Structure formats: C-alpha cells, structure tokens
mmCIF file of C-alpha atoms in Angstrom:
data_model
loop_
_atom_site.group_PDB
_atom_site.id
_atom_site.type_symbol
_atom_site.label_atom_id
_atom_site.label_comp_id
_atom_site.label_asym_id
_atom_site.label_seq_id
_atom_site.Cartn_x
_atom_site.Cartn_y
_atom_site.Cartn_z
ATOM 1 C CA UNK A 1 30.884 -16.349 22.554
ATOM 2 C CA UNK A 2 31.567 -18.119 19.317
ATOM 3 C CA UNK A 3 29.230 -18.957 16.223
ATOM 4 C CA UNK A 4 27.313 -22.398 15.751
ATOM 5 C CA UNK A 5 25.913 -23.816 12.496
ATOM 6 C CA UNK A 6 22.826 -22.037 11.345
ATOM 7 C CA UNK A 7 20.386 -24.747 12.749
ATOM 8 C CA UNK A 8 19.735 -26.343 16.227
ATOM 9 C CA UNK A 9 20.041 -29.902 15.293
ATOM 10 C CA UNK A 10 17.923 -30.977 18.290
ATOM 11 C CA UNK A 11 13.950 -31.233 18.686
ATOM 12 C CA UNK A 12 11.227 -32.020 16.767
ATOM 13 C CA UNK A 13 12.140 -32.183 12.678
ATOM 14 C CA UNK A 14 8.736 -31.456 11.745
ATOM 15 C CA UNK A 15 8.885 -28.152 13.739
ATOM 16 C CA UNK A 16 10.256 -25.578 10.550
ATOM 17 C CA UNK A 17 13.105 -23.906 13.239
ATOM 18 C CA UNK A 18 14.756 -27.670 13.189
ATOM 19 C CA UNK A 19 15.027 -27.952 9.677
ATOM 20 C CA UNK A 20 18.452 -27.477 8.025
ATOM 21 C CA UNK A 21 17.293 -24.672 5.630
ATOM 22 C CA UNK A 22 15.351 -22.002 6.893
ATOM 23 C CA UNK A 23 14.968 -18.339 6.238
ATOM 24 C CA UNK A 24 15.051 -17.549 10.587
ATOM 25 C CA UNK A 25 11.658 -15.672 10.700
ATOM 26 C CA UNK A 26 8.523 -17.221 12.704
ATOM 27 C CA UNK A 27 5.695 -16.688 13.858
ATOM 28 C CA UNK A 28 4.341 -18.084 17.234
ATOM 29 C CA UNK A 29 1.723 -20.417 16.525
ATOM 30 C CA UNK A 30 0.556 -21.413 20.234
ATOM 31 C CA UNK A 31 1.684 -19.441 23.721
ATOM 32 C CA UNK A 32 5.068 -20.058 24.462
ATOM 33 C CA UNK A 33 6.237 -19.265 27.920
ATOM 34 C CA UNK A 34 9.841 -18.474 26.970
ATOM 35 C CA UNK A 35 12.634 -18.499 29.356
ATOM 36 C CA UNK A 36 15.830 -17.187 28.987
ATOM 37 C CA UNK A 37 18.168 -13.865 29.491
ATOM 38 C CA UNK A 38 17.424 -10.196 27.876
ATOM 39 C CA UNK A 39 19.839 -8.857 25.874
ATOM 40 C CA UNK A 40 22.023 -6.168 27.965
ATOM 41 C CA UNK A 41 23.160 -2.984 26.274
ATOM 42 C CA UNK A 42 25.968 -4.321 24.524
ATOM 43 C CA UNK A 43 24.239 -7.325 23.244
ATOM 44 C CA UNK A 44 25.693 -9.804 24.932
ATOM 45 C CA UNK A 45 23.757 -11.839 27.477
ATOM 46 C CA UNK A 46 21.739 -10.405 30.365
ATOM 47 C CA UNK A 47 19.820 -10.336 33.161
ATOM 48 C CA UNK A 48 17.344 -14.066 32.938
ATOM 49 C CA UNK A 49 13.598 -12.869 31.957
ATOM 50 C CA UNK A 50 10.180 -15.289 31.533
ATOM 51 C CA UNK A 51 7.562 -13.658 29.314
ATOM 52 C CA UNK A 52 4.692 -15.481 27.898
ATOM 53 C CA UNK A 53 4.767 -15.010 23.703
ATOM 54 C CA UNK A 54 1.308 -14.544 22.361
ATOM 55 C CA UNK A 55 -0.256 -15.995 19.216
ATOM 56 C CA UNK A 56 1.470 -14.070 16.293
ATOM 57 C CA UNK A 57 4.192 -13.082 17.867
ATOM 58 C CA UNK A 58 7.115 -12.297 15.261
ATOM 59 C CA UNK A 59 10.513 -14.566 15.973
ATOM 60 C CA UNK A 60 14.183 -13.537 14.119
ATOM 61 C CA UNK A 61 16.982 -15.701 14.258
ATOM 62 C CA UNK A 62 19.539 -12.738 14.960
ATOM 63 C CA UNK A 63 22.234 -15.234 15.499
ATOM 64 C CA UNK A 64 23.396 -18.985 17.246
ATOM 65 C CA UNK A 65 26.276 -18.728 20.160
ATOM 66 C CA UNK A 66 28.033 -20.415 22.978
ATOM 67 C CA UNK A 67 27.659 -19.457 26.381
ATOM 68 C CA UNK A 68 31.132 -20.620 28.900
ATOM 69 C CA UNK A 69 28.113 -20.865 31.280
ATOM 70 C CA UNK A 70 24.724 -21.119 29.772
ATOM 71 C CA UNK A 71 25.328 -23.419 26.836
ATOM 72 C CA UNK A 72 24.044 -22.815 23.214
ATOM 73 C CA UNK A 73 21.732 -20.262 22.882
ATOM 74 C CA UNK A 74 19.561 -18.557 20.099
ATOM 75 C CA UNK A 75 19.516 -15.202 20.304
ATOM 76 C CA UNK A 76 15.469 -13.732 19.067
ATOM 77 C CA UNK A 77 14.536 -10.499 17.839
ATOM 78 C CA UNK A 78 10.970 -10.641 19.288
ATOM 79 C CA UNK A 79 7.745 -8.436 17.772
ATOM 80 C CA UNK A 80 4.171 -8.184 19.311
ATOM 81 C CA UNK A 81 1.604 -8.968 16.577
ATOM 82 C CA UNK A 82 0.093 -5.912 17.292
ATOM 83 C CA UNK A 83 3.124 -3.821 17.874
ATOM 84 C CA UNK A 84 2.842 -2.321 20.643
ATOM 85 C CA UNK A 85 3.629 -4.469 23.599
ATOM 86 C CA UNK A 86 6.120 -4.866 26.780
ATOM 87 C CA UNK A 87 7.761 -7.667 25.462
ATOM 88 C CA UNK A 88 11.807 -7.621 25.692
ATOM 89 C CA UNK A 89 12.354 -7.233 22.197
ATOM 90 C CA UNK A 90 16.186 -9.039 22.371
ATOM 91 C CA UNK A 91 16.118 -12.177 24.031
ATOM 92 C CA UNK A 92 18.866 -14.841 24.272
ATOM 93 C CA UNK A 93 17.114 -18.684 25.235
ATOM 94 C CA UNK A 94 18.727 -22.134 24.703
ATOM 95 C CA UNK A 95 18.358 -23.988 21.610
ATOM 96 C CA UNK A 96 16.984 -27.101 23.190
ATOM 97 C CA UNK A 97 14.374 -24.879 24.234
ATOM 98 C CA UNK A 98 13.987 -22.709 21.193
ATOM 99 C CA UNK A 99 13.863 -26.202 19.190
ATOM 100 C CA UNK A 100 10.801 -27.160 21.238
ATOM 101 C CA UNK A 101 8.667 -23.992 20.057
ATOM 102 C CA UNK A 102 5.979 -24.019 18.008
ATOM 103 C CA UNK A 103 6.254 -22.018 15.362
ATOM 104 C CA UNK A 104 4.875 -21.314 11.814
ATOM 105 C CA UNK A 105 8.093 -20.670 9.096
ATOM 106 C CA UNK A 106 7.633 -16.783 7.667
ATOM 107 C CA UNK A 107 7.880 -17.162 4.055
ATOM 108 C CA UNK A 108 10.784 -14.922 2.523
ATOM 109 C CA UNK A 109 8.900 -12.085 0.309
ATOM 110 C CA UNK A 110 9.351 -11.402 -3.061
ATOM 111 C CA UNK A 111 10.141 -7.510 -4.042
ATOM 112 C CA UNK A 112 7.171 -7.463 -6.176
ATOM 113 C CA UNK A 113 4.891 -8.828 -3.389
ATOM 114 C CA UNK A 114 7.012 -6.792 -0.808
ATOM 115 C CA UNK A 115 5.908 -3.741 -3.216
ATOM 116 C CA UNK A 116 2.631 -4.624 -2.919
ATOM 117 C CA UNK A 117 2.724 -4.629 0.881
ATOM 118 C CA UNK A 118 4.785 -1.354 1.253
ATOM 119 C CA UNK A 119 2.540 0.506 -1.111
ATOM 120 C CA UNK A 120 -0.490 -0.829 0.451
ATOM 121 C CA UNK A 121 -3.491 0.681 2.610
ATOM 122 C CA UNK A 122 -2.575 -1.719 5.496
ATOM 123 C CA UNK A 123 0.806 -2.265 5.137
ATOM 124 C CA UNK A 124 1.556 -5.651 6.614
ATOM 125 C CA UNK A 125 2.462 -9.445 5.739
ATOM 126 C CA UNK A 126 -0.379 -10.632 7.710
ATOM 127 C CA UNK A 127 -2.688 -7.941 5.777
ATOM 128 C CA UNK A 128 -1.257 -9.385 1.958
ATOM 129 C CA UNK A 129 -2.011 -12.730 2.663
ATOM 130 C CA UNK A 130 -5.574 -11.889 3.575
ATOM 131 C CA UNK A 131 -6.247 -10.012 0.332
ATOM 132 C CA UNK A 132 -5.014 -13.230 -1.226
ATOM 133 C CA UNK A 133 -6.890 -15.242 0.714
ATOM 134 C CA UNK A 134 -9.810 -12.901 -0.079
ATOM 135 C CA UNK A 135 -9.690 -13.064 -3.615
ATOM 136 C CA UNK A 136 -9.511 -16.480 -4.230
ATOM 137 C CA UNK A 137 -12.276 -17.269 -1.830
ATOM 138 C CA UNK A 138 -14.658 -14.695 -3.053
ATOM 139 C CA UNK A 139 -14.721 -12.626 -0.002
ATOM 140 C CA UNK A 140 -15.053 -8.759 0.781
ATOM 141 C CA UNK A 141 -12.316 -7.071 0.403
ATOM 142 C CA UNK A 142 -12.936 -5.744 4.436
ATOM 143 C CA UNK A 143 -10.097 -8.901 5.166
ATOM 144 C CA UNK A 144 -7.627 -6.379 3.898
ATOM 145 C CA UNK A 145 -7.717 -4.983 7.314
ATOM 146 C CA UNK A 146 -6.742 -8.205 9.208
ATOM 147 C CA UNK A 147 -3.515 -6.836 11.673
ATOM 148 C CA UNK A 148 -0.054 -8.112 11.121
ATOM 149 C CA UNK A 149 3.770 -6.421 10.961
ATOM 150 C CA UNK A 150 5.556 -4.502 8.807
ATOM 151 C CA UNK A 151 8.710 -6.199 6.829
ATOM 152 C CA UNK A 152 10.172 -3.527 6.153
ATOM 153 C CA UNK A 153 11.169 -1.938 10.379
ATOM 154 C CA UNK A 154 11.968 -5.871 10.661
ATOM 155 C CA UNK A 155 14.943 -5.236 7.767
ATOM 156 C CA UNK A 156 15.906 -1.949 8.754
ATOM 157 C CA UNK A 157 16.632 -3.630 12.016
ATOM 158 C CA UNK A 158 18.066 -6.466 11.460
ATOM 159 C CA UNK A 159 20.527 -4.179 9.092
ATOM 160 C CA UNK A 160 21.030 -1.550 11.370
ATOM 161 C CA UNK A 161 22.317 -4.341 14.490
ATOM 162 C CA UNK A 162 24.722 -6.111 11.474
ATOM 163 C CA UNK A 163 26.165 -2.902 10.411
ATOM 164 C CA UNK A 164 26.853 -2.437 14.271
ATOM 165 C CA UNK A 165 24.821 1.060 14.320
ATOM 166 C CA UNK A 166 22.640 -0.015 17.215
ATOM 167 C CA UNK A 167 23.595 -3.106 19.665
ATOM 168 C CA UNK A 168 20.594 -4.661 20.177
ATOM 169 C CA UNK A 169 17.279 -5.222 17.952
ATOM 170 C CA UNK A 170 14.909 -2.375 17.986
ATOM 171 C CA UNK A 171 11.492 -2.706 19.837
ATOM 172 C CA UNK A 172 7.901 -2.061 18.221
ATOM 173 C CA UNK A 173 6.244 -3.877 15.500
ATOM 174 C CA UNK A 174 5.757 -0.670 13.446
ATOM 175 C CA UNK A 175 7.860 1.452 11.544
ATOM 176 C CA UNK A 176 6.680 4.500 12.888
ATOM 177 C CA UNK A 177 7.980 3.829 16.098
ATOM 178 C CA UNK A 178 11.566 4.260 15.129
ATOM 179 C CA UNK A 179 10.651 7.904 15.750
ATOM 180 C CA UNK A 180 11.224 7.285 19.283
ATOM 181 C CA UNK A 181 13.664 4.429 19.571
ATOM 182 C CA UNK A 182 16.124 5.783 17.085
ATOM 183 C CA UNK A 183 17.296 8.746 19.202
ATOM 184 C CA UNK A 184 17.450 6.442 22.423
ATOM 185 C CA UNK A 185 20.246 4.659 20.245
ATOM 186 C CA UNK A 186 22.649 7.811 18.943
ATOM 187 C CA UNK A 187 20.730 8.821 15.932
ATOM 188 C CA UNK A 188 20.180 12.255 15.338
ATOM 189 C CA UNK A 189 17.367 13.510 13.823
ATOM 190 C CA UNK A 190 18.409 15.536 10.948
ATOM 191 C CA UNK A 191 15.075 17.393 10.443
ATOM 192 C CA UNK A 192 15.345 17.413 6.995
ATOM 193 C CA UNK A 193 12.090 18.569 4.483
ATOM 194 C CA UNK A 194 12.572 15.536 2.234
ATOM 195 C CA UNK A 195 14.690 12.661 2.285
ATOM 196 C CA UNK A 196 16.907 13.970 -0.784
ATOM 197 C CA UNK A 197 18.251 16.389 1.666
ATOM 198 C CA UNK A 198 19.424 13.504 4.064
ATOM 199 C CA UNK A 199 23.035 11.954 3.201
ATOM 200 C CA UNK A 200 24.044 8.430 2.166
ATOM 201 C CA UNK A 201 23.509 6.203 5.032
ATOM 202 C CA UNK A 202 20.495 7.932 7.050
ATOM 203 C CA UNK A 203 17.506 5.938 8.030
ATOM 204 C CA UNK A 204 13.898 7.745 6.913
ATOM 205 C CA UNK A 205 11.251 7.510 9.013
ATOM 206 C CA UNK A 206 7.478 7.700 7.828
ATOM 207 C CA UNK A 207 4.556 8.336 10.299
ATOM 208 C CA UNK A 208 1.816 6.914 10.651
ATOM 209 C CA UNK A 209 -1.645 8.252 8.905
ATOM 210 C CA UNK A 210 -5.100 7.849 8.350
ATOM 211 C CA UNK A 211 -4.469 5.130 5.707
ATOM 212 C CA UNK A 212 -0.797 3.467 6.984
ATOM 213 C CA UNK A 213 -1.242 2.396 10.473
ATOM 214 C CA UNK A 214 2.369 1.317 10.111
ATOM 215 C CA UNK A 215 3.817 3.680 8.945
ATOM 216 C CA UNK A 216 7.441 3.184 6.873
ATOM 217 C CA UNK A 217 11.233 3.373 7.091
ATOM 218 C CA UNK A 218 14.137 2.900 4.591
ATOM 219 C CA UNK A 219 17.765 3.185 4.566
ATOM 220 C CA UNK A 220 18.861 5.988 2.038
ATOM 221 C CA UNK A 221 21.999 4.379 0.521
ATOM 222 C CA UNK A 222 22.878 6.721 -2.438
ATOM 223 C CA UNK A 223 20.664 9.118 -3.952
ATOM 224 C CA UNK A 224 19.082 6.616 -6.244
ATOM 225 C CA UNK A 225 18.409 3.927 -3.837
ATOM 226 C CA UNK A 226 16.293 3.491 -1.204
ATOM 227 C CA UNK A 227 16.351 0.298 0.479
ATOM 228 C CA UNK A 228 13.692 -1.100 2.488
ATOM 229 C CA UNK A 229 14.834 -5.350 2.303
ATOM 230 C CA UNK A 230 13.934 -5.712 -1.339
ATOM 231 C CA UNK A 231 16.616 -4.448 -3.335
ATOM 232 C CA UNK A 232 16.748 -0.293 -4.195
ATOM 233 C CA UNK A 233 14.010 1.988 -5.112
ATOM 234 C CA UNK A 234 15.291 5.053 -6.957
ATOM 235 C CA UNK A 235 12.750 7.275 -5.257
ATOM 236 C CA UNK A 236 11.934 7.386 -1.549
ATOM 237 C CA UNK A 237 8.275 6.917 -0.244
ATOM 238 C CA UNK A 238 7.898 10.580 0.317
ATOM 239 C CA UNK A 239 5.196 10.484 -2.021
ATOM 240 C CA UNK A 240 3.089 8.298 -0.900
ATOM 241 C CA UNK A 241 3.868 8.164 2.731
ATOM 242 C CA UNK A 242 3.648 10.796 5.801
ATOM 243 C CA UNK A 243 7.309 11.577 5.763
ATOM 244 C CA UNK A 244 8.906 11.975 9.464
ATOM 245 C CA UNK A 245 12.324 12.816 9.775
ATOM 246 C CA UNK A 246 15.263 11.038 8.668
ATOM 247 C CA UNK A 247 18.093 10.125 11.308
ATOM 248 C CA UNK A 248 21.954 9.479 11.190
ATOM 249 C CA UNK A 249 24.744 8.821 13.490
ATOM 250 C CA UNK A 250 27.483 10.610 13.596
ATOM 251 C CA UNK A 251 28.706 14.602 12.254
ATOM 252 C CA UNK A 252 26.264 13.826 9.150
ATOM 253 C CA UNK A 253 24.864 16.733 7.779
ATOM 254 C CA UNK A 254 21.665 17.469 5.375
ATOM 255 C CA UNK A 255 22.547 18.076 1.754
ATOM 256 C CA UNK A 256 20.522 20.986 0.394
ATOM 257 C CA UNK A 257 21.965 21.141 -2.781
ATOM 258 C CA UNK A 258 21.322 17.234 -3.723
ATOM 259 C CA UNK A 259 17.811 18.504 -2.689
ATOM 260 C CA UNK A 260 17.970 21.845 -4.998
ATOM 261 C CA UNK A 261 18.912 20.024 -7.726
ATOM 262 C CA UNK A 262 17.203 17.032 -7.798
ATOM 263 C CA UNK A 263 13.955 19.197 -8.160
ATOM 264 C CA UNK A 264 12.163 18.016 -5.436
ATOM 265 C CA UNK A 265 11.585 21.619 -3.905
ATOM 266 C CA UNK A 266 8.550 21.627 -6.523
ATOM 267 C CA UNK A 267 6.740 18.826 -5.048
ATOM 268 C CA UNK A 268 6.952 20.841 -1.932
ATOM 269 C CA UNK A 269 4.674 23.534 -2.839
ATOM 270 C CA UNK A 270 2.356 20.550 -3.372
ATOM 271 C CA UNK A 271 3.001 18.930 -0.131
ATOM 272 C CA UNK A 272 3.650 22.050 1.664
ATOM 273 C CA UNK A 273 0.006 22.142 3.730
ATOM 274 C CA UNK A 274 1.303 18.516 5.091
ATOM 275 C CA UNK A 275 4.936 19.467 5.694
ATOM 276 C CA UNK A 276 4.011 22.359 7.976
ATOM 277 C CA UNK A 277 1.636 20.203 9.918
ATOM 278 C CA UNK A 278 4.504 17.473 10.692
ATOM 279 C CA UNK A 279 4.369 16.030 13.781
ATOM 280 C CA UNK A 280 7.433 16.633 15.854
ATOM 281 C CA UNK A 281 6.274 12.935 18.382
ATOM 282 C CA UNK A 282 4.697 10.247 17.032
ATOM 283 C CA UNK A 283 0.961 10.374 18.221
#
C-alpha cells in the first residue's frame, strides 16, 4: 500500500472532507451507511463490513492508501457519540465513497480551550461548545451537560497507532475505557500510586467519577510533561481526576524514587481514602 495526497480530490467541494486543507476530524452530520473493510490486526485491510454511522459519530483521517485490488481508500478511526457502541472502530472505505459523506469539519482546539475542556465537569468538545453557546444566548448553564467526546483518548490514540505501540485505532469514545483496551494491546498495567512513579513513555489512565463521565488519559513523556494533544503540562491530572493506573509496553518498571523525591507521597495522605478505594475494572 503506498501514500496518496492528503485530500480525495473527488466529490462534492462544498463537503469540508474535499477541501484541500483540512484538519481530518468530522463529525457525521446525517446517517451514513458506510461500506467498506475492518481493519485486521495488523492494520492493513480486512474482512468487508456495512455499519450504519449515527448522527455525531466522530470520523479521523488516520491515513490515504492504495489498494492492488480495492483502489484508493481512506482509512477512519470511527467514535460513537456516546461512546459506547459496536461500531468497528478502524475502518478502511474508498475515497469516492468517503468524498460523498456528509460531514461537519471538527475545528482544531486551542490548548487554552482544550484546558478548559480537560479541566471541565463534562469533559467533552460537544459539552464546550454548549457552554458557549449558553452564554452568549442567555441560557442555563444545565446545556453544560449536552454529550459529546473526549479530545484528549482521540490524541492518545491517534499517537499511540503513529508511534506503532498499538496497530489499529483504539475503540470507545471515552478515556476511561483505555482501562480495558490497553491490556488487550500489550500494555501492562504498572499499578503505580501516582503517575510520578510511572516512567517516561507510559500512558495514564483516569476513571471515570461522579463529576467526569469521561474520564482522562495522557502520555507521561518526561517528568515535567504530560501530554494530552495540547502541548505539555508539568503536572499530571492526578489532582483533579480519579487516577487509574498507568500502562507501558515493554520491561518498564515504576520509579519510586522520582516519586520519593518529587514529594508527591504528601498529597497521598490527602488522597489516601480515594487511593485505597481504586477500582481495579472500570465500572
């Protein structure tokens, strides 16, 4: 299979995929009935699969190819609006067919907005825009609530497949969910107390809670950045999120002197009543 330019060329040029610029993220804006072939195990294309795409549904580009047999394709990292859905999450389809969806264009985030989102009671795209929307319409801020993805389990996979640590996109809209679907991919869980203790390169997983339906994850990268898709936090989100686990592939081992020394075993007596509760599944 070999790469083709970063746009179909082909369709509709008012549809936002057929444009010559775009950022590769969409979101369904009638039912599509997609046809095409799942991603196999190794990424490359699979067995052929129809599945109707819902309203909302969450498109990303994840690359363009050519097919000996089946032509150019598209290959789609798909997410359920509501995240939890049996939708093949890694889909290849042709670009004349791709070209022909209709789709709304995802608007790239800025970190201060992405901030927002993260750091937020509902923890989604969707759910920013409607506290927007809210506040300069006047209305309650109840709209807060409306349902949509998290950006950040969308970066963390879309980094994990480039960096080759997992061969096809990750299913589940929500971050918590990489609980479960990290494992089934060679990560380890490290069961670490805080993600200080985890080493360069492990992926920390947040569960979900009373107030973050979502949930959150972030790539540890060095011990002063955390990296969720918009740029590197110095801190993780251990303090303001349900921390999980973190996960690694590989002979990597905890570091419980970064940990000892970076005086985060204070905050533990603090947090200690919610550490010895943590879930060992996601629930």
């Amino acid at each position: 299979m070999t790469k083709l330019p970063v746009s179909p060329g082909s369709g509709t040029i008012t549809l936002p995929q057929n444009k010559m610029t775009t950022s590769g993220n969409y979101s369904v804006s009638l039912p599509i009935a997609a046809k095409g072939w799942e991603a196999a195990g190794d990424g490359s294309v699979g067995e052929t699969l129809e599945q109707v795409l819902p309203i909302g549904t969450q498109l990303s580009v994840l690359d363009w190819t050519k097919d000996a047999d089946k032509g150019e394709l598209v290959r789609l990292g798909v997410e359920h609006p509501e995240g939890e859905c049996n939708l093949a999450p890694d889909i290849y389809v042709s670009i004349a067919d791709f070209s022909s969806y209709a789709l709304d264009e995802v608007e790239t985030l800025t970190p201060i907005e992405a901030n927002e989102i993260t750091r937020a009671e509902d923890d989604s795209y969707l759910g920013y825009i409607a506290i927007l929307l809210a506040a300069a319409s006047g209305r309650s801020s109840s709209s807060r609530r409306s349902r949509g993805m998290t950006y950040c389990y969308r970066n963390v996979k879309n980094h994990l497949l480039s960096e080759g640590l997992v061969d096809t996109y990750l299913p589940g809209g929500s971050a918590y969910m990489a609980i479960e679907e990290l494992p089934k991919n060679g990560f380890r869980r490290l069961r670490v107390r805080h993600p200080d203790r985890a080493p360069n390169g492990s992926v920390c997983v947040y569960d979900r809670d009373s107030r973050n339906r979502h949930g959150h994850i972030e790539v540890k990268k060095s011990k002063d950045c955390y990296w969720y898709g918009y740029g590197c936090k110095a801190k993780s989100m251990y303090d303001s999120r349900e921390f999980y686990d973190c996960f690694a592939k590989g002979n990597a081992r905890p570091n419980f002197f970064a940990f000892l020394s970076s005086g985060n075993n204070k905050d533990g007596n603090k947090r200690g009543n919610t550490r010895s509760s943590r879930k060992r599944n996601p629930s």
